[in-house]
PDB file of C-alpha atoms in Angstrom:
ATOM      1  CA  UNK A 229      19.606 -61.495  40.202  1.00 59.00           C
ATOM      2  CA  UNK A 230      19.193 -60.126  43.694  1.00 65.00           C
ATOM      3  CA  UNK A 231      15.526 -59.401  43.085  1.00 64.00           C
ATOM      4  CA  UNK A 232      15.714 -55.623  43.709  1.00 67.00           C
ATOM      5  CA  UNK A 233      13.042 -53.522  41.995  1.00 69.00           C
ATOM      6  CA  UNK A 234      12.874 -49.847  41.206  1.00 65.00           C
ATOM      7  CA  UNK A 235       9.782 -47.910  40.316  1.00 68.00           C
ATOM      8  CA  UNK A 236       9.226 -44.410  39.018  1.00 55.00           C
ATOM      9  CA  UNK A 237       6.488 -42.247  37.561  1.00 64.00           C
ATOM     10  CA  UNK A 238       6.415 -40.612  34.160  1.00 51.00           C
ATOM     11  CA  UNK A 239       4.006 -37.781  33.462  1.00 55.00           C
ATOM     12  CA  UNK A 240       3.005 -36.736  29.942  1.00 46.00           C
ATOM     13  CA  UNK A 241       0.217 -34.897  28.182  1.00 51.00           C
ATOM     14  CA  UNK A 242      -1.835 -36.871  25.760  1.00 40.00           C
ATOM     15  CA  UNK A 243      -3.245 -34.623  23.055  1.00 50.00           C
ATOM     16  CA  UNK A 244      -5.400 -36.273  20.441  1.00 53.00           C
ATOM     17  CA  UNK A 245      -7.336 -33.176  19.489  1.00 59.00           C
ATOM     18  CA  UNK A 246      -6.653 -31.923  15.998  1.00 58.00           C
ATOM     19  CA  UNK A 247      -6.176 -28.165  15.521  1.00 59.00           C
ATOM     20  CA  UNK A 248      -9.260 -26.268  14.367  1.00 64.00           C
ATOM     21  CA  UNK A 249      -9.769 -26.096  10.627  1.00 67.00           C
ATOM     22  CA  UNK A 250      -8.195 -22.790   9.540  1.00 71.00           C
ATOM     23  CA  UNK A 251      -9.815 -20.325   7.210  1.00 84.00           C
ATOM     24  CA  UNK A 252      -8.922 -20.760   3.526  1.00 90.00           C
ATOM     25  CA  UNK A 253      -5.479 -19.829   2.271  1.00 95.00           C
ATOM     26  CA  UNK A 254      -5.237 -16.154   1.350  1.00 95.00           C
ATOM     27  CA  UNK A 255      -3.144 -14.371  -1.265  1.00 96.00           C
ATOM     28  CA  UNK A 256      -1.046 -11.692   0.466  1.00 96.00           C
ATOM     29  CA  UNK A 257      -2.181  -8.209  -0.548  1.00 93.00           C
ATOM     30  CA  UNK A 258       1.285  -7.301  -1.807  1.00 94.00           C
ATOM     31  CA  UNK A 259       1.109 -10.190  -4.274  1.00 95.00           C
ATOM     32  CA  UNK A 260      -2.460  -9.497  -5.415  1.00 94.00           C
ATOM     33  CA  UNK A 261      -1.596  -7.083  -8.220  1.00 93.00           C
ATOM     34  CA  UNK A 262      -3.986  -5.295 -10.556  1.00 88.00           C
ATOM     35  CA  UNK A 263      -7.061  -3.163  -9.923  1.00 85.00           C
ATOM     36  CA  UNK A 264      -8.544  -5.241  -7.102  1.00 88.00           C
ATOM     37  CA  UNK A 265      -6.259  -6.387  -4.294  1.00 87.00           C
ATOM     38  CA  UNK A 266      -8.764  -9.014  -3.222  1.00 89.00           C
ATOM     39  CA  UNK A 267      -9.635 -10.766  -6.501  1.00 93.00           C
ATOM     40  CA  UNK A 268      -6.798 -13.359  -6.281  1.00 95.00           C
ATOM     41  CA  UNK A 269      -5.610 -12.475  -9.791  1.00 95.00           C
ATOM     42  CA  UNK A 270      -1.982 -11.518 -10.178  1.00 96.00           C
ATOM     43  CA  UNK A 271       0.876 -11.119 -12.615  1.00 96.00           C
ATOM     44  CA  UNK A 272       3.367 -12.452 -10.059  1.00 96.00           C
ATOM     45  CA  UNK A 273       4.578 -15.925 -10.931  1.00 96.00           C
ATOM     46  CA  UNK A 274       5.933 -16.509  -7.404  1.00 97.00           C
ATOM     47  CA  UNK A 275       3.170 -15.063  -5.234  1.00 97.00           C
ATOM     48  CA  UNK A 276       3.122 -15.147  -1.440  1.00 97.00           C
ATOM     49  CA  UNK A 277       0.230 -16.862   0.343  1.00 97.00           C
ATOM     50  CA  UNK A 278      -0.665 -17.000   4.018  1.00 96.00           C
ATOM     51  CA  UNK A 279      -2.696 -18.957   6.501  1.00 95.00           C
ATOM     52  CA  UNK A 280      -3.770 -17.913   9.974  1.00 93.00           C
ATOM     53  CA  UNK A 281      -2.977 -20.941  12.110  1.00 91.00           C
ATOM     54  CA  UNK A 282      -2.162 -21.949  15.682  1.00 88.00           C
ATOM     55  CA  UNK A 283       1.169 -20.568  16.874  1.00 90.00           C
ATOM     56  CA  UNK A 284       3.919 -23.156  16.595  1.00 91.00           C
ATOM     57  CA  UNK A 285       1.994 -25.424  14.243  1.00 92.00           C
ATOM     58  CA  UNK A 286       3.583 -26.698  11.055  1.00 94.00           C
ATOM     59  CA  UNK A 287       1.687 -25.477   8.005  1.00 95.00           C
ATOM     60  CA  UNK A 288       1.939 -27.359   4.709  1.00 96.00           C
ATOM     61  CA  UNK A 289       0.898 -25.569   1.513  1.00 97.00           C
ATOM     62  CA  UNK A 290      -0.318 -27.526  -1.507  1.00 97.00           C
ATOM     63  CA  UNK A 291      -0.787 -26.413  -5.127  1.00 97.00           C
ATOM     64  CA  UNK A 292      -3.286 -28.572  -6.970  1.00 97.00           C
ATOM     65  CA  UNK A 293      -2.778 -31.272  -4.342  1.00 95.00           C
ATOM     66  CA  UNK A 294       1.038 -31.313  -4.556  1.00 97.00           C
ATOM     67  CA  UNK A 295       3.108 -30.172  -1.577  1.00 96.00           C
ATOM     68  CA  UNK A 296       4.665 -26.816  -2.409  1.00 97.00           C
ATOM     69  CA  UNK A 297       6.359 -26.085   0.902  1.00 96.00           C
ATOM     70  CA  UNK A 298       5.971 -25.801   4.663  1.00 95.00           C
ATOM     71  CA  UNK A 299       6.602 -23.234   7.361  1.00 96.00           C
ATOM     72  CA  UNK A 300       5.977 -22.881  11.099  1.00 96.00           C
ATOM     73  CA  UNK A 301       3.231 -20.495  12.107  1.00 94.00           C
ATOM     74  CA  UNK A 302       3.749 -17.510  14.380  1.00 94.00           C
ATOM     75  CA  UNK A 303       0.006 -17.017  14.409  1.00 92.00           C
ATOM     76  CA  UNK A 304       0.185 -16.538  10.676  1.00 95.00           C
ATOM     77  CA  UNK A 305       2.172 -18.666   8.238  1.00 95.00           C
ATOM     78  CA  UNK A 306       3.423 -16.961   5.071  1.00 97.00           C
ATOM     79  CA  UNK A 307       5.043 -18.804   2.190  1.00 97.00           C
ATOM     80  CA  UNK A 308       6.254 -17.816  -1.285  1.00 97.00           C
ATOM     81  CA  UNK A 309       5.066 -20.366  -3.811  1.00 97.00           C
ATOM     82  CA  UNK A 310       7.547 -21.783  -6.330  1.00 96.00           C
ATOM     83  CA  UNK A 311       7.514 -20.370  -9.860  1.00 96.00           C
ATOM     84  CA  UNK A 312       4.191 -20.951 -11.602  1.00 96.00           C
ATOM     85  CA  UNK A 313       3.185 -20.439 -15.215  1.00 96.00           C
ATOM     86  CA  UNK A 314       0.087 -18.566 -16.281  1.00 95.00           C
ATOM     87  CA  UNK A 315      -3.183 -20.289 -15.491  1.00 96.00           C
ATOM     88  CA  UNK A 316      -5.484 -21.237 -12.635  1.00 97.00           C
ATOM     89  CA  UNK A 317      -4.463 -23.066  -9.464  1.00 98.00           C
ATOM     90  CA  UNK A 318      -6.092 -24.432  -6.302  1.00 98.00           C
ATOM     91  CA  UNK A 319      -4.031 -23.675  -3.203  1.00 97.00           C
ATOM     92  CA  UNK A 320      -4.822 -25.518   0.048  1.00 96.00           C
ATOM     93  CA  UNK A 321      -3.074 -26.066   3.379  1.00 95.00           C
ATOM     94  CA  UNK A 322      -2.988 -28.266   6.476  1.00 93.00           C
ATOM     95  CA  UNK A 323      -1.697 -27.434   9.935  1.00 92.00           C
ATOM     96  CA  UNK A 324      -0.053 -29.889  12.316  1.00 91.00           C
ATOM     97  CA  UNK A 325       0.345 -29.131  16.031  1.00 86.00           C
ATOM     98  CA  UNK A 326       3.313 -30.095  18.207  1.00 74.00           C
ATOM     99  CA  UNK A 327       1.599 -33.353  19.209  1.00 76.00           C
ATOM    100  CA  UNK A 328       1.349 -34.444  15.582  1.00 80.00           C
ATOM    101  CA  UNK A 329      -2.404 -33.823  15.221  1.00 89.00           C
ATOM    102  CA  UNK A 330      -3.270 -32.649  11.738  1.00 89.00           C
ATOM    103  CA  UNK A 331      -6.214 -30.401  10.950  1.00 89.00           C
ATOM    104  CA  UNK A 332      -8.409 -31.104   7.969  1.00 89.00           C
ATOM    105  CA  UNK A 333      -7.384 -29.571   4.680  1.00 93.00           C
ATOM    106  CA  UNK A 334      -8.566 -26.004   4.221  1.00 94.00           C
ATOM    107  CA  UNK A 335     -10.937 -24.874   1.533  1.00 93.00           C
ATOM    108  CA  UNK A 336      -9.068 -23.972  -1.651  1.00 95.00           C
ATOM    109  CA  UNK A 337      -7.857 -20.584  -2.706  1.00 96.00           C
ATOM    110  CA  UNK A 338      -8.595 -20.181  -6.421  1.00 97.00           C
ATOM    111  CA  UNK A 339      -5.495 -18.422  -7.687  1.00 97.00           C
ATOM    112  CA  UNK A 340      -5.249 -17.010 -11.208  1.00 97.00           C
ATOM    113  CA  UNK A 341      -1.894 -16.038 -12.694  1.00 96.00           C
ATOM    114  CA  UNK A 342      -1.637 -13.979 -15.872  1.00 96.00           C
ATOM    115  CA  UNK A 343       1.886 -12.953 -16.853  1.00 94.00           C
ATOM    116  CA  UNK A 344       1.103 -11.781 -20.400  1.00 95.00           C
ATOM    117  CA  UNK A 345       1.236  -8.019 -20.981  1.00 96.00           C
ATOM    118  CA  UNK A 346      -1.732  -6.447 -22.786  1.00 96.00           C
ATOM    119  CA  UNK A 347      -1.454  -5.308 -26.396  1.00 96.00           C
ATOM    120  CA  UNK A 348      -0.349  -1.748 -27.095  1.00 97.00           C
ATOM    121  CA  UNK A 349      -3.183   0.796 -27.006  1.00 98.00           C
ATOM    122  CA  UNK A 350      -4.210   3.121 -29.810  1.00 98.00           C
ATOM    123  CA  UNK A 351      -5.055   6.813 -29.374  1.00 98.00           C
ATOM    124  CA  UNK A 352      -6.272   9.377 -31.884  1.00 97.00           C
ATOM    125  CA  UNK A 353      -8.040  12.704 -32.194  1.00 98.00           C
ATOM    126  CA  UNK A 354     -11.776  12.751 -32.683  1.00 97.00           C
ATOM    127  CA  UNK A 355     -12.451  13.333 -36.374  1.00 96.00           C
ATOM    128  CA  UNK A 356     -13.880  16.799 -35.693  1.00 95.00           C
ATOM    129  CA  UNK A 357     -10.496  17.923 -34.329  1.00 95.00           C
ATOM    130  CA  UNK A 358      -8.317  16.527 -37.120  1.00 94.00           C
ATOM    131  CA  UNK A 359      -6.958  19.092 -39.554  1.00 89.00           C
ATOM    132  CA  UNK A 360      -6.275  18.533 -43.236  1.00 83.00           C
ATOM    133  CA  UNK A 361      -2.552  18.200 -42.508  1.00 81.00           C
ATOM    134  CA  UNK A 362      -2.579  14.725 -40.917  1.00 88.00           C
ATOM    135  CA  UNK A 363      -4.702  12.762 -38.449  1.00 93.00           C
ATOM    136  CA  UNK A 364      -2.672  13.781 -35.370  1.00 94.00           C
ATOM    137  CA  UNK A 365      -2.633  17.509 -36.256  1.00 92.00           C
ATOM    138  CA  UNK A 366      -5.158  20.065 -35.046  1.00 93.00           C
ATOM    139  CA  UNK A 367      -5.566  23.801 -34.478  1.00 91.00           C
ATOM    140  CA  UNK A 368      -7.877  23.301 -31.468  1.00 94.00           C
ATOM    141  CA  UNK A 369      -6.600  24.126 -27.994  1.00 94.00           C
ATOM    142  CA  UNK A 370      -8.780  21.474 -26.321  1.00 96.00           C
ATOM    143  CA  UNK A 371      -9.434  18.116 -27.913  1.00 97.00           C
ATOM    144  CA  UNK A 372     -11.202  14.840 -27.279  1.00 97.00           C
ATOM    145  CA  UNK A 373      -9.189  11.664 -27.717  1.00 97.00           C
ATOM    146  CA  UNK A 374     -10.453   8.156 -28.319  1.00 97.00           C
ATOM    147  CA  UNK A 375      -8.402   5.017 -27.770  1.00 97.00           C
ATOM    148  CA  UNK A 376      -8.631   1.245 -27.931  1.00 98.00           C
ATOM    149  CA  UNK A 377      -7.205  -1.203 -25.393  1.00 98.00           C
ATOM    150  CA  UNK A 378      -7.885  -4.550 -23.733  1.00 96.00           C
ATOM    151  CA  UNK A 379     -11.397  -4.584 -22.212  1.00 96.00           C
ATOM    152  CA  UNK A 380     -11.344  -4.367 -18.424  1.00 95.00           C
ATOM    153  CA  UNK A 381      -7.880  -2.801 -18.294  1.00 96.00           C
ATOM    154  CA  UNK A 382      -7.164   0.462 -16.480  1.00 96.00           C
ATOM    155  CA  UNK A 383      -5.769   3.431 -18.412  1.00 97.00           C
ATOM    156  CA  UNK A 384      -3.508   6.207 -17.178  1.00 96.00           C
ATOM    157  CA  UNK A 385      -2.258   9.055 -19.341  1.00 97.00           C
ATOM    158  CA  UNK A 386       0.214  11.879 -18.856  1.00 92.00           C
ATOM    159  CA  UNK A 387      -1.443  14.938 -17.318  1.00 91.00           C
ATOM    160  CA  UNK A 388      -4.693  13.144 -16.489  1.00 93.00           C
ATOM    161  CA  UNK A 389      -6.020  12.413 -13.008  1.00 93.00           C
ATOM    162  CA  UNK A 390      -8.747  10.129 -14.291  1.00 92.00           C
ATOM    163  CA  UNK A 391      -7.931   6.437 -14.724  1.00 94.00           C
ATOM    164  CA  UNK A 392     -10.811   5.002 -16.748  1.00 94.00           C
ATOM    165  CA  UNK A 393     -11.547   1.307 -17.042  1.00 95.00           C
ATOM    166  CA  UNK A 394     -11.828   0.172 -20.650  1.00 97.00           C
ATOM    167  CA  UNK A 395     -15.352  -0.889 -21.547  1.00 94.00           C
ATOM    168  CA  UNK A 396     -16.405  -4.159 -23.120  1.00 95.00           C
ATOM    169  CA  UNK A 397     -16.138  -2.530 -26.559  1.00 96.00           C
ATOM    170  CA  UNK A 398     -12.445  -1.812 -25.935  1.00 97.00           C
ATOM    171  CA  UNK A 399     -12.806   1.992 -26.093  1.00 97.00           C
ATOM    172  CA  UNK A 400     -11.685   4.733 -23.700  1.00 97.00           C
ATOM    173  CA  UNK A 401     -11.800   8.531 -23.874  1.00 96.00           C
ATOM    174  CA  UNK A 402      -9.893  11.576 -22.637  1.00 97.00           C
ATOM    175  CA  UNK A 403     -10.349  15.341 -22.964  1.00 96.00           C
ATOM    176  CA  UNK A 404      -7.120  17.310 -22.773  1.00 96.00           C
ATOM    177  CA  UNK A 405      -5.638  20.725 -23.514  1.00 96.00           C
ATOM    178  CA  UNK A 406      -2.916  21.191 -26.120  1.00 96.00           C
ATOM    179  CA  UNK A 407      -0.215  23.824 -26.396  1.00 94.00           C
ATOM    180  CA  UNK A 408       1.066  25.069 -29.743  1.00 90.00           C
ATOM    181  CA  UNK A 409       3.601  22.565 -31.045  1.00 90.00           C
ATOM    182  CA  UNK A 410       4.123  18.924 -30.223  1.00 93.00           C
ATOM    183  CA  UNK A 411       2.280  17.437 -27.241  1.00 96.00           C
ATOM    184  CA  UNK A 412       3.633  14.092 -26.006  1.00 97.00           C
ATOM    185  CA  UNK A 413       1.564  11.665 -23.985  1.00 97.00           C
ATOM    186  CA  UNK A 414       2.402   8.327 -22.375  1.00 98.00           C
ATOM    187  CA  UNK A 415      -0.547   5.959 -22.137  1.00 98.00           C
ATOM    188  CA  UNK A 416      -0.249   3.049 -19.711  1.00 97.00           C
ATOM    189  CA  UNK A 417      -2.503  -0.004 -19.884  1.00 97.00           C
ATOM    190  CA  UNK A 418      -2.778  -2.188 -16.757  1.00 96.00           C
ATOM    191  CA  UNK A 419      -4.797  -5.392 -17.044  1.00 96.00           C
ATOM    192  CA  UNK A 420      -6.708  -6.962 -14.155  1.00 94.00           C
ATOM    193  CA  UNK A 421      -3.674  -9.047 -13.171  1.00 95.00           C
ATOM    194  CA  UNK A 422      -1.337  -6.034 -13.009  1.00 95.00           C
ATOM    195  CA  UNK A 423       0.588  -6.469 -16.273  1.00 96.00           C
ATOM    196  CA  UNK A 424       1.600  -3.136 -17.800  1.00 96.00           C
ATOM    197  CA  UNK A 425       2.075  -1.905 -21.367  1.00 97.00           C
ATOM    198  CA  UNK A 426       3.051   1.668 -22.259  1.00 97.00           C
ATOM    199  CA  UNK A 427       3.057   3.585 -25.517  1.00 98.00           C
ATOM    200  CA  UNK A 428       3.904   7.166 -26.473  1.00 98.00           C
ATOM    201  CA  UNK A 429       1.711   9.366 -28.649  1.00 98.00           C
ATOM    202  CA  UNK A 430       2.257  12.841 -30.063  1.00 97.00           C
ATOM    203  CA  UNK A 431      -0.388  15.332 -31.168  1.00 97.00           C
ATOM    204  CA  UNK A 432       0.592  18.585 -32.813  1.00 93.00           C
ATOM    205  CA  UNK A 433      -1.350  21.777 -32.374  1.00 93.00           C
ATOM    206  CA  UNK A 434      -0.685  24.255 -35.141  1.00 86.00           C
ATOM    207  CA  UNK A 435      -1.345  27.929 -34.546  1.00 77.00           C
ATOM    208  CA  UNK A 436      -2.489  28.225 -38.182  1.00 67.00           C
ATOM    209  CA  UNK A 437      -3.425  25.870 -40.944  1.00 61.00           C
ATOM    210  CA  UNK A 438      -0.900  25.443 -43.777  1.00 60.00           C
ATOM    211  CA  UNK A 439      -1.231  27.436 -47.019  1.00 62.00           C
ATOM    212  CA  UNK A 440      -4.199  26.554 -49.225  1.00 62.00           C
ATOM    213  CA  UNK A 441      -4.068  26.396 -53.045  1.00 63.00           C
ATOM    214  CA  UNK A 442      -7.007  27.021 -55.351  1.00 64.00           C
ATOM    215  CA  UNK A 443      -6.322  27.093 -59.075  1.00 65.00           C
ATOM    216  CA  UNK A 444      -7.620  26.167 -62.518  1.00 68.00           C
ATOM    217  CA  UNK A 445      -5.679  24.795 -65.466  1.00 68.00           C
ATOM    218  CA  UNK A 446      -6.682  26.022 -68.919  1.00 69.00           C
ATOM    219  CA  UNK A 447      -5.217  24.384 -71.991  1.00 66.00           C
ATOM    220  CA  UNK A 448      -5.284  26.448 -75.209  1.00 63.00           C
ATOM    221  CA  UNK A 449      -3.847  23.773 -77.491  1.00 66.00           C
ATOM    222  CA  UNK A 450      -1.542  20.786 -77.474  1.00 68.00           C
ATOM    223  CA  UNK A 451       1.182  22.951 -78.975  1.00 66.00           C
ATOM    224  CA  UNK A 452       1.269  25.525 -76.186  1.00 68.00           C
ATOM    225  CA  UNK A 453       1.670  25.092 -72.437  1.00 68.00           C
ATOM    226  CA  UNK A 454      -1.425  25.357 -70.247  1.00 69.00           C
ATOM    227  CA  UNK A 455      -2.326  28.476 -68.340  1.00 72.00           C
ATOM    228  CA  UNK A 456      -2.603  28.095 -64.595  1.00 69.00           C
ATOM    229  CA  UNK A 457      -4.576  30.710 -62.710  1.00 71.00           C
ATOM    230  CA  UNK A 458      -5.651  30.682 -59.125  1.00 68.00           C
ATOM    231  CA  UNK A 459      -4.964  31.866 -55.621  1.00 67.00           C
ATOM    232  CA  UNK A 460      -2.730  30.950 -52.724  1.00 63.00           C
ATOM    233  CA  UNK A 461      -3.993  31.799 -49.267  1.00 59.00           C
ATOM    234  CA  UNK A 462      -1.897  31.791 -46.140  1.00 57.00           C
ATOM    235  CA  UNK A 463      -2.009  33.452 -42.752  1.00 47.00           C
ATOM    236  CA  UNK A 464       1.792  33.588 -42.765  1.00 58.00           C
ATOM    237  CA  UNK A 465       4.046  35.206 -45.397  1.00 64.00           C
ATOM    238  CA  UNK A 466       4.756  32.879 -48.323  1.00 68.00           C
ATOM    239  CA  UNK A 467       8.460  32.411 -48.968  1.00 68.00           C
ATOM    240  CA  UNK A 468       8.309  29.783 -51.737  1.00 71.00           C
ATOM    241  CA  UNK A 469       5.548  28.395 -53.961  1.00 69.00           C
ATOM    242  CA  UNK A 470       6.161  25.607 -56.463  1.00 69.00           C
ATOM    243  CA  UNK A 471       3.720  24.469 -59.140  1.00 67.00           C
ATOM    244  CA  UNK A 472       4.186  21.363 -61.273  1.00 67.00           C
ATOM    245  CA  UNK A 473       2.290  19.495 -63.952  1.00 63.00           C
ATOM    246  CA  UNK A 474       3.623  16.238 -62.545  1.00 67.00           C
ATOM    247  CA  UNK A 475       0.785  14.453 -60.630  1.00 63.00           C
ATOM    248  CA  UNK A 476       3.404  12.801 -58.401  1.00 63.00           C
ATOM    249  CA  UNK A 477       4.907  16.147 -57.418  1.00 57.00           C
TER     250      UNK A 477
END
């Protein structure tokens, strides 16, 4: 009412410049499982992504257009996505500086999640190594093995330094030495997303083949028993030999 006036000055920075558009979102190497750590395929259902952005800016991450979470950047913003099911996703981000300017949405990261383990592999001796005893028995000291697994998967096997990639026909091969007796191998199948399946196999190397029978049956008449003549060969002493007329013996 007395008519006194007071004046002062206020200084402020006006920033209307949006932050630069960051590079696309990237899948952190530790979350990019499988053969290739840069193919954006993973078995992790909660993978970590990152965005290089202006220090102090607020980074928002989106999965298929829906906000998944936000974090402040220290020069790089890293965020663990919420649990996702298997499938493909588009991951984008925006960054907002301290003045509230928002950069344009980044290009999308095409993320593929596969959390299904591959089928169990098969493994067997090449036919030329199989003895007459059973398919996984041999007398050879070095053998070739053939297996089947998911195409594109990587194979590791006990005692082998090679890690072949399964071809489009699903086959893989190993050459290995065998000792006399049982030889156990663990075969691991890793698909492109990093899912693992293991299976054990055993191959037996016999020092000698089992005894071999060769005989003829001669029947004189229905009233008298048949005469059986032949030979029994073995590289080890024979302790017991049984002969029967029963075909199911």
